[in-house]
Short mmCIF file of C-alpha atoms in Angstrom, two decimals:
data_model
loop_
_atom_site.label_atom_id
_atom_site.label_comp_id
_atom_site.label_asym_id
_atom_site.label_seq_id
_atom_site.Cartn_x
_atom_site.Cartn_y
_atom_site.Cartn_z
CA MET V 204 12.79 0.88 22.43
CA ILE V 205 10.78 0.06 19.57
CA GLU V 206 9.16 3.29 18.11
CA ARG V 207 7.83 3.89 14.03
CA GLY V 208 6.09 6.80 14.60
CA ARG V 209 3.99 8.55 12.44
CA LEU V 210 2.53 5.51 9.61
CA PRO V 211 4.06 6.52 6.05
CA SER V 212 0.02 6.44 4.74
CA SER V 213 -1.32 8.73 7.00
CA PHE V 214 -0.89 11.92 5.79
CA ARG V 215 -3.86 13.56 4.19
CA ASP V 216 -6.51 14.47 6.11
CA PRO V 217 -4.51 17.20 8.68
CA SER V 218 -7.39 16.33 11.44
CA GLY V 219 -4.70 13.77 12.94
CA PHE V 220 -2.92 11.06 12.29
CA VAL V 221 -1.81 7.07 12.80
CA PHE V 222 1.24 6.53 14.75
CA GLU V 223 2.94 3.43 16.39
CA LYS V 224 4.75 3.02 19.33
CA ASP V 225 6.41 0.23 20.98
CA GLY V 226 4.17 -1.90 18.81
CA VAL V 227 0.46 -0.78 19.73
CA LEU V 228 -1.73 1.31 17.22
CA TYR V 229 -2.47 4.64 18.29
CA ARG V 230 -4.61 7.97 16.65
CA GLN V 231 -3.64 11.58 17.13
CA ILE V 232 -6.29 13.55 17.13
CA GLN V 233 -5.39 17.50 16.73
CA ALA V 234 -7.04 20.06 18.11
CA GLU V 235 -9.19 20.96 15.24
CA ALA V 236 -10.93 17.37 15.23
CA ASP V 237 -11.31 17.26 18.77
CA ASN V 238 -15.17 18.49 18.37
CA ASP V 239 -15.83 15.96 15.84
CA LEU V 240 -14.33 13.12 17.65
CA LYS V 241 -16.34 13.87 20.42
CA LEU V 242 -19.77 14.69 19.03
CA LEU V 243 -18.95 11.03 17.31
CA ILE V 244 -18.80 10.25 20.34
CA GLU V 245 -21.95 11.91 22.34
CA SER V 246 -23.78 11.66 20.06
CA GLY V 247 -23.87 7.51 20.30
CA LEU V 248 -22.72 7.45 16.58
CA GLN V 249 -19.78 5.34 17.84
CA GLY V 250 -21.40 2.95 20.13
CA GLU V 251 -24.39 2.26 17.52
CA LEU V 252 -21.69 2.02 14.53
CA VAL V 253 -19.43 -0.90 17.21
CA GLN V 254 -22.42 -2.52 17.91
CA ALA V 255 -22.90 -3.37 14.49
CA GLY V 256 -19.72 -4.33 13.48
CA LEU V 257 -19.07 -1.58 11.10
CA VAL V 258 -16.11 0.54 12.82
CA VAL V 259 -13.45 -0.67 14.55
CA PRO V 260 -13.63 0.04 18.08
CA PHE V 261 -11.59 2.34 20.25
CA GLU V 262 -9.66 3.17 23.21
CA GLN V 263 -9.37 6.73 24.71
CA VAL V 264 -5.30 7.11 26.28
CA ASP V 265 -3.55 9.27 27.58
CA VAL V 266 -2.69 12.50 25.92
CA SER V 267 0.90 12.46 26.06
CA LEU V 268 1.19 9.77 24.41
CA ALA V 269 0.86 11.71 21.05
CA ALA V 270 3.58 11.56 18.81
CA GLU V 271 3.97 15.02 17.68
CA PRO V 272 2.58 18.57 18.40
CA GLY V 273 -0.73 20.02 18.17
CA ALA V 274 -2.29 16.82 19.35
CA ALA V 275 -6.08 17.32 21.67
CA MET V 276 -6.47 13.69 22.49
CA VAL V 277 -4.78 10.22 21.93
CA ILE V 278 -6.77 7.02 21.10
CA GLN V 279 -6.12 3.55 20.66
CA PRO V 280 -8.04 1.83 17.78
CA GLN V 281 -8.01 -1.77 17.41
CA ARG V 282 -5.95 -3.55 15.66
CA VAL V 283 -7.26 -5.15 12.40
CA PRO V 284 -5.23 -8.52 11.81
CA PHE V 285 -4.17 -7.93 8.27
CA ILE V 286 -4.27 -4.41 6.10
CA SER V 287 -5.55 -5.32 2.97
CA TYR V 288 -6.28 -3.30 0.05
CA PRO V 289 -9.45 -2.44 -2.73
CA TYR V 290 -7.12 -4.34 -5.68
CA GLU V 291 -6.56 -7.40 -3.80
CA TRP V 292 -10.12 -7.66 -2.37
CA SER V 293 -12.70 -10.21 -4.34
CA PHE V 294 -15.43 -8.40 -6.35
CA GLY V 295 -17.73 -9.90 -2.95
CA GLN V 296 -15.56 -7.88 -1.03
CA LEU V 297 -15.13 -4.64 -3.15
CA LYS V 298 -19.39 -5.09 -3.31
CA ALA V 299 -19.73 -5.37 0.89
CA ALA V 300 -17.45 -2.90 1.77
CA ALA V 301 -19.59 -0.17 -0.74
CA LEU V 302 -22.42 -1.25 1.23
CA ALA V 303 -20.38 -0.63 4.16
CA THR V 304 -19.57 3.16 3.50
CA LEU V 305 -23.01 3.92 2.41
CA GLU V 306 -24.96 2.22 5.50
CA ILE V 307 -22.03 4.37 7.85
CA ALA V 308 -23.00 6.98 5.86
CA ARG V 309 -26.42 6.76 5.93
CA ARG V 310 -26.36 6.00 9.87
CA SER V 311 -23.95 9.52 10.52
CA LEU V 312 -26.65 11.78 8.73
CA GLU V 313 -29.19 10.17 11.50
CA LYS V 314 -27.04 11.13 14.21
CA GLY V 315 -25.98 14.86 12.97
CA MET V 316 -23.06 13.93 11.66
CA ILE V 317 -21.61 12.85 7.77
CA LEU V 318 -18.85 10.58 6.24
CA LYS V 319 -16.21 13.46 5.19
CA ASP V 320 -14.45 11.14 2.81
CA ALA V 321 -14.88 7.72 1.45
CA SER V 322 -12.43 6.08 0.97
CA ALA V 323 -12.25 2.14 -0.07
CA TYR V 324 -8.80 2.50 1.72
CA ASN V 325 -10.87 3.46 5.00
CA ILE V 326 -12.75 -0.11 5.37
CA GLN V 327 -10.73 -2.88 5.95
CA PHE V 328 -11.93 -6.65 6.41
CA VAL V 329 -11.77 -8.60 9.39
CA GLY V 330 -12.72 -12.31 8.40
CA HIS V 331 -15.97 -12.11 5.92
CA ARG V 332 -16.20 -7.93 7.70
CA PRO V 333 -15.93 -5.19 6.48
CA VAL V 334 -15.01 -2.15 8.88
CA LEU V 335 -14.36 1.73 8.72
CA ILE V 336 -10.75 1.89 10.60
CA ASP V 337 -10.86 5.89 10.12
CA THR V 338 -12.08 7.17 13.30
CA LEU V 339 -11.35 10.54 11.68
CA SER V 340 -14.15 10.23 9.16
CA PHE V 341 -16.61 12.16 10.43
CA GLU V 342 -17.20 15.23 11.10
CA PRO V 343 -20.71 17.43 11.73
CA TYR V 344 -23.21 17.29 9.31
CA GLN V 345 -24.44 20.71 8.20
CA GLU V 346 -28.32 21.52 6.75
CA GLY V 347 -27.83 22.03 2.99
CA SER V 348 -24.44 20.67 2.14
CA PRO V 349 -23.99 18.01 -0.58
CA TRP V 350 -21.71 14.63 0.43
CA ASN V 351 -18.36 15.92 -0.37
CA ALA V 352 -17.26 12.45 -1.03
CA TYR V 353 -20.19 11.42 -3.16
CA LYS V 354 -16.93 11.90 -6.48
CA GLN V 355 -14.19 9.68 -4.12
CA PHE V 356 -17.28 7.39 -3.43
CA CYS V 357 -18.13 6.77 -7.00
CA GLN V 358 -13.99 6.60 -8.24
CA HIS V 359 -13.81 3.92 -5.13
CA PHE V 360 -16.73 1.85 -5.44
CA LEU V 361 -19.00 2.11 -7.63
CA ALA V 362 -16.98 2.84 -10.93
CA PRO V 363 -14.76 -0.40 -10.55
CA LEU V 364 -17.33 -2.61 -9.53
CA ALA V 365 -19.47 -1.51 -12.82
CA LEU V 366 -16.25 -2.90 -14.47
CA MET V 367 -16.06 -5.21 -13.03
CA ALA V 368 -19.52 -6.93 -13.02
CA LEU V 369 -19.69 -5.56 -16.53
CA CYS V 370 -16.67 -5.26 -18.32
CA ASP V 371 -14.85 -7.72 -17.33
CA ILE V 372 -13.92 -8.94 -13.88
CA ARG V 373 -9.77 -8.25 -14.09
CA LEU V 374 -10.75 -4.40 -14.46
CA GLY V 375 -10.47 -4.63 -10.73
CA SER V 376 -6.66 -4.21 -10.91
CA LEU V 377 -6.82 -0.81 -12.56
CA LEU V 378 -7.53 -0.05 -8.96
CA GLU V 379 -3.75 -1.40 -8.59
CA THR V 380 -2.65 1.20 -10.93
CA HIS V 381 -5.39 3.98 -9.94
CA ILE V 382 -5.01 4.11 -5.78
CA ASP V 383 -7.43 7.18 -5.83
CA GLY V 384 -10.12 5.12 -7.48
CA ILE V 385 -11.27 4.52 -11.23
CA ASP V 386 -12.62 7.98 -12.81
CA VAL V 387 -16.12 8.58 -13.74
CA ASP V 388 -15.18 9.51 -17.70
CA LEU V 389 -12.68 6.23 -17.49
CA ALA V 390 -15.07 4.03 -16.90
CA SER V 391 -18.28 5.79 -18.42
CA GLY V 392 -15.78 5.12 -21.80
CA LEU V 393 -14.96 1.52 -20.65
CA LEU V 394 -18.62 0.23 -19.80
CA PRO V 395 -20.60 -0.85 -22.66
CA GLY V 396 -23.61 1.36 -23.94
CA LYS V 397 -26.24 -0.54 -22.68
CA THR V 398 -25.58 0.45 -19.09
CA LYS V 399 -27.39 3.67 -20.55
CA PHE V 400 -30.08 2.25 -19.68
CA SER V 401 -29.50 1.68 -16.19
CA PRO V 402 -30.74 4.51 -14.52
CA GLY V 403 -28.15 4.31 -11.83
CA LEU V 404 -25.35 3.88 -14.10
CA LEU V 405 -26.66 6.40 -16.25
CA THR V 406 -26.60 8.64 -13.35
CA HIS V 407 -23.93 8.46 -11.25
CA ILE V 408 -21.29 7.24 -13.94
CA HIS V 409 -21.93 8.60 -17.41
CA LEU V 410 -23.79 11.99 -16.69
CA HIS V 411 -21.30 12.21 -13.67
CA ALA V 412 -18.74 12.11 -15.87
CA LYS V 413 -20.31 14.85 -18.02
CA ALA V 414 -20.80 16.64 -14.92
CA ALA V 415 -17.26 16.48 -13.37
CA MET V 416 -15.56 17.26 -16.50
CA GLY V 417 -17.16 21.24 -15.09
CA THR V 418 -20.10 21.22 -18.20
CA ALA V 419 -22.84 21.65 -15.63
CA ALA V 420 -24.43 25.12 -15.84
CA GLY V 421 -24.89 26.94 -12.70
CA THR V 422 -26.49 30.09 -11.28
CA ASP V 423 -25.52 32.67 -8.07
CA ARG V 424 -28.39 31.43 -6.32
CA LYS V 425 -28.30 29.78 -2.68
CA ALA V 426 -29.07 26.24 -3.13
CA ASN V 427 -30.00 23.72 -0.54
CA LEU V 428 -29.51 19.76 -0.78
CA SER V 429 -31.82 18.77 2.41
CA LYS V 430 -31.21 16.15 4.78
CA LEU V 431 -33.66 14.15 3.25
CA SER V 432 -31.73 14.54 -0.60
CA LEU V 433 -28.99 13.26 1.34
CA PHE V 434 -30.58 10.20 2.22
CA ALA V 435 -32.30 9.44 -1.00
CA LEU V 436 -28.62 10.37 -3.09
CA LEU V 437 -27.35 7.50 -1.05
CA ASP V 438 -30.35 5.19 -0.81
CA ASN V 439 -30.45 5.82 -5.04
CA LEU V 440 -26.46 4.33 -4.85
CA LYS V 441 -27.04 1.62 -2.83
CA GLY V 442 -29.74 0.35 -5.12
CA THR V 443 -27.18 1.29 -7.54
CA ILE V 444 -24.48 -0.80 -5.91
CA ASN V 445 -26.82 -3.85 -4.89
CA GLY V 446 -27.81 -3.81 -9.10
CA LEU V 447 -24.18 -4.99 -9.38
CA ASN V 448 -23.25 -8.48 -9.08
CA TRP V 449 -21.21 -11.14 -11.12
CA ASN V 450 -20.75 -14.92 -10.88
CA PRO V 451 -17.43 -16.71 -10.13
CA THR V 452 -17.30 -18.73 -12.91
CA GLY V 453 -15.56 -19.61 -16.25
CA THR V 454 -11.99 -18.66 -15.06
CA GLU V 455 -8.79 -20.43 -15.56
CA TRP V 456 -9.09 -21.88 -12.10
CA GLY V 457 -12.28 -21.05 -11.08
CA ASP V 458 -13.31 -25.17 -10.90
CA TYR V 459 -10.37 -26.12 -10.09
CA TYR V 460 -11.32 -28.50 -7.50
CA ASP V 461 -13.46 -29.94 -10.64
CA ASN V 462 -10.54 -30.50 -12.74
CA THR V 463 -7.92 -31.91 -10.34
CA ASN V 464 -6.44 -35.16 -10.87
CA TYR V 465 -6.32 -36.36 -7.44
CA SER V 466 -8.72 -39.51 -6.73
CA GLU V 467 -11.06 -38.72 -3.51
CA ALA V 468 -8.82 -41.08 -1.31
CA SER V 469 -5.99 -39.44 -2.28
CA LEU V 470 -6.88 -35.67 -1.50
CA GLN V 471 -8.15 -36.95 1.85
CA LYS V 472 -4.01 -38.70 2.42
CA LYS V 473 -3.76 -35.09 1.42
CA ARG V 474 -5.75 -33.09 4.02
CA GLU V 475 -4.64 -35.38 6.72
CA LEU V 476 -1.17 -34.61 6.36
CA VAL V 477 -1.45 -31.60 5.69
CA GLY V 478 -3.48 -31.31 8.76
CA GLN V 479 -0.26 -33.59 10.14
CA CYS V 480 2.13 -31.19 9.56
CA LEU V 481 -0.13 -28.11 10.97
CA ASP V 482 -0.07 -29.85 14.15
CA ARG V 483 3.26 -29.66 14.41
CA VAL V 484 3.70 -25.92 13.75
CA ARG V 485 0.39 -24.66 15.61
CA GLU V 486 1.87 -24.11 18.98
CA SER V 487 4.33 -21.87 17.66
CA SER V 488 2.04 -20.42 15.05
CA ARG V 489 -0.40 -17.61 14.40
CA THR V 490 -0.75 -16.15 10.82
CA CYS V 491 -0.73 -18.52 8.27
CA TRP V 492 -0.47 -17.87 4.29
CA ASP V 493 -2.19 -20.21 1.73
CA LEU V 494 -0.39 -19.33 -1.45
CA GLY V 495 -2.48 -20.39 -4.54
CA ALA V 496 -5.24 -21.20 -1.93
CA ASN V 497 -8.09 -21.34 -5.19
CA ASN V 498 -11.68 -21.65 -3.14
CA GLY V 499 -10.31 -21.99 0.80
CA GLU V 500 -10.12 -25.50 0.77
CA PHE V 501 -7.10 -25.92 2.43
CA SER V 502 -6.89 -22.48 4.73
CA ARG V 503 -9.61 -24.23 6.55
CA LEU V 504 -7.52 -26.52 7.97
CA ALA V 505 -5.38 -23.26 9.40
CA VAL V 506 -8.50 -22.11 10.67
CA GLU V 507 -9.61 -25.27 12.15
CA ARG V 508 -6.25 -25.05 14.43
CA GLY V 509 -7.21 -21.53 15.08
CA LEU V 510 -4.42 -19.79 12.91
CA PHE V 511 -5.48 -16.29 11.49
CA THR V 512 -5.60 -17.88 7.39
CA ILE V 513 -4.97 -15.80 4.28
CA ALA V 514 -6.33 -17.52 1.46
CA TRP V 515 -4.20 -15.47 -1.23
CA ASP V 516 -5.13 -16.95 -5.13
CA ILE V 517 -4.58 -15.12 -8.51
CA ASP V 518 -8.01 -15.69 -9.54
CA PRO V 519 -10.90 -13.58 -9.16
CA ALA V 520 -13.46 -16.37 -9.36
CA ALA V 521 -11.75 -18.55 -6.61
CA VAL V 522 -11.16 -15.61 -4.33
CA GLU V 523 -14.83 -14.61 -4.52
CA GLN V 524 -15.79 -18.03 -4.17
CA ALA V 525 -13.62 -18.65 -0.48
CA TYR V 526 -14.93 -14.84 0.23
CA ARG V 527 -18.99 -16.28 0.01
CA TYR V 528 -17.58 -19.06 2.20
CA VAL V 529 -16.28 -17.12 4.99
CA ASP V 530 -19.29 -14.64 4.31
CA LYS V 531 -21.61 -17.57 5.07
CA GLN V 532 -19.71 -19.05 7.55
CA LYS V 533 -19.17 -15.68 9.28
CA SER V 534 -16.13 -16.51 9.99
CA GLU V 535 -12.96 -14.22 11.02
CA LEU V 536 -10.46 -16.06 10.74
CA LEU V 537 -9.89 -16.38 7.24
CA LEU V 538 -9.68 -13.43 4.85
CA PRO V 539 -9.32 -14.17 1.14
CA LEU V 540 -7.34 -12.13 -1.08
CA LYS V 541 -5.84 -11.78 -4.97
CA GLN V 542 -2.50 -12.44 -5.38
CA ASP V 543 -0.48 -12.85 -8.67
CA LEU V 544 3.27 -14.52 -7.01
CA ARG V 545 4.63 -13.76 -10.21
CA ASN V 546 4.02 -10.34 -10.13
CA PRO V 547 2.95 -9.55 -6.30
CA SER V 548 1.75 -6.47 -4.61
CA PRO V 549 4.15 -4.14 -4.83
CA SER V 550 4.53 -0.57 -2.59
CA LEU V 551 2.85 1.65 -4.09
CA GLY V 552 1.43 5.59 -3.56
CA TRP V 553 3.35 8.55 -2.53
CA HIS V 554 6.97 8.26 -2.06
CA LEU V 555 5.90 4.49 -2.60
CA ARG V 556 5.31 4.75 1.00
CA GLU V 557 1.52 4.42 1.62
CA ARG V 558 0.82 1.04 0.35
CA TYR V 559 2.70 -2.17 1.54
CA SER V 560 4.36 -4.54 -0.36
CA LEU V 561 2.72 -8.55 -0.03
CA ILE V 562 6.13 -9.08 1.63
CA GLN V 563 6.36 -6.09 3.98
CA ARG V 564 3.37 -6.96 5.24
CA GLY V 565 4.44 -10.22 5.93
CA PRO V 566 5.96 -12.77 7.16
CA ALA V 567 3.45 -15.62 8.38
CA ASP V 568 4.48 -17.88 10.81
CA VAL V 569 3.22 -20.37 8.14
CA VAL V 570 3.11 -20.79 4.72
CA LEU V 571 0.62 -23.33 2.72
CA ALA V 572 2.07 -23.66 -0.83
CA LEU V 573 -0.07 -26.36 -2.14
CA ALA V 574 0.36 -27.50 -5.82
CA LEU V 575 2.09 -24.03 -6.30
CA VAL V 576 5.40 -24.49 -7.25
CA HIS V 577 5.01 -26.24 -10.86
CA HIS V 578 2.81 -23.54 -12.05
CA ILE V 579 5.70 -20.60 -10.79
CA ALA V 580 8.64 -23.30 -11.94
CA ILE V 581 7.43 -24.69 -14.72
CA GLY V 582 4.26 -21.95 -15.86
CA ASN V 583 6.58 -19.04 -14.98
CA ASN V 584 10.23 -20.33 -15.88
CA THR V 585 11.51 -19.41 -12.14
CA PRO V 586 14.04 -21.31 -11.00
CA LEU V 587 13.43 -23.33 -7.98
CA GLY V 588 16.44 -21.36 -5.86
CA LYS V 589 14.52 -18.17 -6.15
CA ILE V 590 11.14 -19.46 -5.20
CA ALA V 591 12.78 -20.66 -1.98
CA GLU V 592 14.27 -17.35 -1.80
CA PHE V 593 10.63 -15.70 -1.87
CA LEU V 594 9.44 -18.42 0.66
CA ALA V 595 11.86 -17.48 2.93
CA ASP V 596 11.06 -13.77 2.96
CA VAL V 597 7.13 -14.35 3.62
CA SER V 598 7.43 -17.30 5.79
CA ARG V 599 9.04 -18.71 9.04
CA GLN V 600 7.95 -22.12 7.76
CA VAL V 601 6.69 -23.49 4.69
CA ILE V 602 4.57 -26.82 4.11
CA ILE V 603 4.72 -27.54 0.40
CA GLU V 604 4.30 -29.92 -2.38
CA PHE V 605 6.32 -30.84 -4.63
CA VAL V 606 5.20 -32.21 -7.86
CA PRO V 607 7.27 -34.01 -10.26
CA LYS V 608 7.47 -33.99 -13.89
CA GLU V 609 5.47 -37.93 -13.46
CA ASP V 610 2.68 -36.27 -12.19
CA SER V 611 -0.28 -35.53 -14.99
CA GLN V 612 -0.59 -32.14 -14.52
CA VAL V 613 3.13 -31.30 -15.54
CA GLN V 614 2.87 -33.30 -18.18
CA ARG V 615 0.13 -31.39 -19.41
CA MET V 616 2.47 -28.05 -19.31
CA LEU V 617 5.45 -29.80 -20.52
CA VAL V 618 2.81 -31.36 -23.93
CA ALA V 619 3.40 -27.81 -25.85
CA ARG V 620 6.60 -26.97 -24.79
CA LYS V 621 10.22 -27.42 -24.79
CA ASP V 622 11.51 -29.32 -21.51
CA ILE V 623 14.29 -27.09 -19.93
CA PHE V 624 13.79 -27.57 -16.69
CA ALA V 625 16.42 -30.85 -15.86
CA GLU V 626 17.04 -29.31 -12.48
CA TYR V 627 13.07 -29.91 -11.84
CA ASP V 628 13.18 -33.15 -9.92
CA GLU V 629 12.99 -33.86 -5.84
CA ALA V 630 17.05 -33.86 -5.79
CA GLY V 631 17.08 -30.32 -7.24
CA PHE V 632 13.93 -28.92 -5.44
CA GLU V 633 15.52 -30.64 -1.86
CA SER V 634 18.94 -28.27 -3.07
CA ALA V 635 17.41 -25.45 -3.83
CA PHE V 636 15.36 -24.81 -0.79
CA ALA V 637 18.48 -26.30 1.31
CA THR V 638 20.02 -23.19 0.72
CA LYS V 639 17.19 -21.40 2.53
CA PHE V 640 14.86 -24.08 4.71
CA GLU V 641 16.03 -27.26 6.94
CA THR V 642 13.78 -30.07 6.72
CA VAL V 643 11.14 -31.11 9.25
CA ALA V 644 9.51 -33.93 7.59
CA LYS V 645 9.19 -35.47 4.39
CA LEU V 646 5.75 -37.34 3.49
CA PRO V 647 4.62 -38.61 0.41
CA ILE V 648 1.40 -38.46 -0.82
CA GLU V 649 -0.39 -41.76 -1.42
CA GLY V 650 -1.38 -42.97 -4.43
CA THR V 651 0.58 -39.72 -6.25
CA HIS V 652 3.39 -39.01 -7.21
CA ARG V 653 3.99 -36.24 -5.17
CA THR V 654 5.80 -34.86 -2.03
CA LEU V 655 4.08 -33.02 1.08
CA TYR V 656 7.30 -30.82 3.35
CA LEU V 657 7.84 -29.19 5.96
CA PHE V 658 10.85 -26.83 5.91
CA ALA V 659 11.71 -24.31 8.71
CA ARG V 660 13.90 -21.38 7.90
CA ARG V 661 16.77 -21.17 8.59
CA GLY V 662 18.40 -18.72 11.10
CA MET T 274 -18.60 28.90 -14.67
CA ILE T 275 -16.94 26.67 -12.10
CA SER T 276 -16.33 29.56 -9.54
CA GLU T 277 -19.76 29.98 -10.34
CA ASN T 278 -20.84 26.89 -9.16
CA LEU T 279 -18.52 26.65 -6.32
CA HIS T 280 -20.00 30.00 -4.67
CA ILE T 281 -23.17 27.89 -4.71
CA ILE T 282 -22.01 24.87 -2.82
CA THR T 283 -19.41 27.13 -0.49
CA ASN T 284 -22.58 28.42 1.12
CA HIS T 285 -23.48 25.51 3.35
CA ALA T 286 -20.44 22.97 2.68
CA PRO T 287 -17.25 23.71 4.43
CA LEU T 288 -14.40 23.82 2.64
CA ALA T 289 -13.41 20.29 3.07
CA TYR T 290 -9.73 18.52 2.77
CA LEU T 291 -10.35 16.24 0.30
CA ASP T 292 -11.19 17.46 -2.73
CA GLY T 293 -15.25 17.06 -4.17
CA GLY T 294 -15.00 17.97 -7.35
CA SER T 295 -16.94 21.21 -8.04
CA GLY T 296 -18.91 19.46 -11.19
CA SER T 297 -19.46 16.46 -9.17
CA LEU T 298 -21.25 18.33 -5.76
CA ILE T 299 -23.48 20.45 -8.65
CA PHE T 300 -24.64 17.45 -10.54
CA GLN T 301 -24.96 15.32 -6.61
CA MET T 302 -26.91 18.60 -5.48
CA LEU T 303 -29.27 17.67 -9.52
CA VAL T 304 -29.46 13.97 -8.64
CA ALA T 305 -30.06 14.10 -4.87
CA SER T 306 -33.00 16.53 -5.70
CA SER T 307 -34.51 13.99 -8.18
CA VAL T 308 -34.69 11.67 -6.92
CA THR T 309 -35.91 12.53 -3.48
CA ALA T 310 -39.41 12.20 -3.86
CA ILE T 311 -39.59 8.79 -5.06
CA PHE T 312 -37.66 8.47 -1.89
CA ALA T 313 -39.81 9.87 0.34
CA ILE T 314 -42.85 7.80 -1.22
CA LYS T 315 -40.51 4.83 -1.01
CA THR T 316 -40.13 5.38 2.71
CA ARG T 317 -43.72 6.71 3.94
CA TRP T 318 -44.73 2.89 2.13
CA GLN T 319 -42.32 1.02 4.01
CA VAL T 320 -43.11 2.74 7.22
CA LEU T 321 -47.04 2.15 6.55
CA MET T 322 -46.37 -1.80 5.63
CA ALA T 323 -44.37 -2.00 8.79
CA SER T 324 -47.37 -0.72 11.15
CA VAL T 325 -49.53 -3.00 9.23
CA ALA T 326 -47.47 -5.95 9.24
CA LYS T 327 -47.25 -5.28 12.92
CA LEU T 328 -50.63 -4.84 13.61
CA ARG T 329 -51.50 -7.94 11.41
CA ASN T 330 -49.51 -9.77 14.27
CA ARG T 331 -51.17 -8.57 16.69
CA ASN T 332 -54.57 -9.45 15.74
CA SER T 333 -53.14 -12.92 14.85
CA SER T 334 -51.50 -13.14 18.43
CA GLN T 335 -54.53 -12.42 20.36
#
């Protein structure tokens, strides 16, 4: 029997936790939160939020399934197809997650409840759609009380979005080292002075930073924050978030398909060959990772064949473009995410077990690695054998493009450096991958020097 | 000073599992209070405009 027990990331909130039993995900609700969950259901809030696609639906199951003592209830939430993290999201994804959080908070308040936390990790993406996965984030609203999650919202959403939009898009990766969000005083110090003329940023970042340092004066009197004021605060935050925008251009790979050395005919040929390889693996596959996907052009071929596909790319502009496409198409099968394969997402958080590494979230049934290997092998001095080892860790089957030294893109990479890559040729490539994979197909791409391979992992 | 600030908050807020930050909570109350009037005017204006639009639609469909 497979039992995995409590998930290592589920320990902060004493009102319950998520656990896995025989491959099924459950959430145990402790007695102290029983009434909160009942109110969530009976008030109609859960139904309304599910209808709006803002939270994951769940079913109540037998309490005897509880993993630990103290259970009042056990629920089975619908599993999201893939767990991603805020430091892997594009600007648009983080913004959509922020707006979804505020919308959930607003609707909760209308139903007499309030979000007790506003962690970006409580949001997951089902394709284009951000959904709240933490059913225990709701508690009854008490007249007069402030929003306890205000500071967390600013740290997890507003501060990184402001830094990405107004300083540098790459500052989004600060979320990887600051897993409880970016402190408002840090954001205040990094943001340009002109942001003090933005009422929203002046208030929620700069002045908030001063107040958070404990400089706000107080008096010993009863203070009330009316419900109307809370609605006003949420509305003000929404306006501030909506005012932050970023245009996905000007990055290294943002305009990749305008600068490729493929002719339209050979690009079409490549599409056909990749499609043929995908057709061969689709029966045995449900998930696809497109590594170095750029704007997801080839990921769509996997989606068209019904595979849940993650389009990973290092470039924030490319991922943003892919997300905008997914959002426009309302696709639930394609999820674009940021990933630097030279330094993939590590295990993070308490005991290095709160956030899973990239490899822990695999393997994918099939990986696309198109026009990628030369960037890692030559651009990052990584031996082909090590690339094969990594791909064997994250995939069962690989559709991979080998770009030889005769190709103008590789020649361009070698112009300003010594060619130390003696083993970088077709024979060296095949020999390196033969240690981990069997060759299922080898298909030259017409009109280019490139070759497409379909490999199946050994063992 | 912080404990005085906390006293204001804890008159109403249940002690939560998440540390909302005393400075942040006080600040939030000031901000929320200051934006309430504008919000109230904005929402009433939206309700009024929605009613006018509804009335216009009804008249044009008759």
